[in-house]
Amino acid sequence: MVTYFCLNCWNKVDGKDAVCSHCGFSLTEYSNLSYEKPLILSLHSPIMNNRMIAIQILGELRSQEALPGFKEIIETGNDFYSLKEFYVLSQNSTVLKVKQ
Ligand SMILES: [Zn+2]
């Protein structure tokens, strides 16, 4: 049996539902999202492997859109993997600067 999670609030949902019963996020519009958006949403996944894969790909993409999500992770946790990728991203960012 496959377990489905809402990409917005990460509660378990029924795979047949069109809308998350917890937060109202549209589950059917997932395929219409930009390439980066599902990865950015995955930064909040409760599954560590999902977070790490998203962080790695967003880092390789030099995703500026992902910076607020990375910043939130760093400010609320001690995730050194995120910190490394965030540092790499910030090298090319005009939006955020890392304190030395
Ligand atoms: Zn939800």
Coordinates of C-alpha atoms and ligand atoms in Angstrom, one line a residue:
M1 CA 0.0 0.0 0.0
V2 CA 1.3 3.4 -1.0
T3 CA 1.2 6.3 1.5
Y4 CA 0.5 9.7 0.1
F5 CA 1.5 13.0 1.7
C6 CA 0.2 16.5 1.0
L7 CA 3.1 18.5 -0.4
N8 CA 2.0 21.6 1.5
C9 CA 1.3 20.4 5.1
W10 CA 2.9 16.9 4.9
N11 CA -0.1 15.2 6.5
K12 CA -1.2 11.8 5.1
V13 CA -3.9 12.1 2.5
D14 CA -5.9 9.7 0.4
G15 CA -4.4 9.2 -3.0
K16 CA -7.8 9.7 -4.6
D17 CA -8.5 13.1 -3.0
A18 CA -8.3 16.2 -5.2
V19 CA -7.8 18.5 -2.3
C20 CA -5.9 17.9 1.0
S21 CA -8.5 17.4 3.8
H22 CA -6.1 19.1 6.3
C23 CA -5.1 22.3 4.5
G24 CA -7.0 22.5 1.3
F25 CA -3.9 22.3 -1.0
S26 CA -4.8 21.2 -4.5
L27 CA -3.4 17.7 -5.0
T28 CA -4.3 17.5 -8.6
E29 CA -2.4 20.6 -9.6
Y30 CA 0.9 19.0 -8.6
S31 CA 1.7 18.2 -12.2
N32 CA 1.2 21.8 -13.3
L33 CA 3.7 23.2 -10.9
S34 CA 7.1 24.4 -12.1
Y35 CA 10.1 22.0 -11.8
E36 CA 11.4 23.8 -8.8
K37 CA 8.2 24.2 -6.8
P38 CA 7.8 20.5 -5.7
L39 CA 11.4 20.4 -4.8
I40 CA 11.0 23.5 -2.6
L41 CA 7.9 22.0 -1.0
S42 CA 10.0 18.8 -0.3
L43 CA 12.3 20.9 1.9
H44 CA 9.6 20.4 4.6
S45 CA 9.2 16.7 4.0
P46 CA 9.2 14.6 7.2
I47 CA 11.3 12.0 5.4
M48 CA 15.0 13.0 5.6
N49 CA 16.0 11.4 2.3
N50 CA 13.4 13.5 0.5
R51 CA 14.7 16.6 2.0
M52 CA 18.3 15.7 1.2
I53 CA 17.5 14.9 -2.5
A54 CA 15.5 18.2 -2.8
I55 CA 18.4 20.2 -1.2
Q56 CA 21.0 18.6 -3.5
I57 CA 19.0 19.2 -6.7
L58 CA 18.0 22.8 -5.7
G59 CA 21.7 23.4 -4.9
E60 CA 22.8 22.1 -8.3
L61 CA 20.2 24.3 -9.9
R62 CA 21.4 27.3 -8.0
S63 CA 17.8 27.9 -7.2
Q64 CA 17.2 31.4 -6.0
E65 CA 13.5 30.6 -5.4
A66 CA 14.7 28.0 -2.8
L67 CA 16.6 30.5 -0.7
P68 CA 13.8 31.4 1.7
G69 CA 13.1 27.7 2.4
F70 CA 16.8 27.1 3.0
K71 CA 17.0 30.1 5.2
E72 CA 14.1 28.8 7.3
I73 CA 15.7 25.4 7.7
I74 CA 18.9 27.0 8.9
E75 CA 17.2 29.3 11.3
T76 CA 15.0 26.6 12.8
G77 CA 17.3 23.5 12.9
N78 CA 20.9 22.2 12.9
D79 CA 20.9 20.6 9.5
F80 CA 24.5 20.8 8.3
Y81 CA 23.7 19.4 4.9
S82 CA 21.3 22.2 4.3
L83 CA 23.8 24.7 5.6
K84 CA 26.5 23.5 3.1
E85 CA 24.1 23.8 0.2
F86 CA 22.8 27.1 1.4
Y87 CA 26.3 28.4 1.5
V88 CA 27.0 27.3 -2.0
L89 CA 23.8 29.0 -3.2
S90 CA 24.5 32.2 -1.4
Q91 CA 27.8 32.6 -3.3
N92 CA 25.8 33.6 -6.4
S93 CA 22.9 35.3 -4.7
T94 CA 22.3 39.0 -4.7
V95 CA 19.3 38.5 -2.4
L96 CA 20.9 37.0 0.7
K97 CA 24.3 37.2 2.1
V98 CA 25.8 34.7 4.6
K99 CA 27.3 36.2 7.7
Q100 CA 31.0 35.2 8.0
Ligands
ZN1 ZN -2.2 19.6 3.3

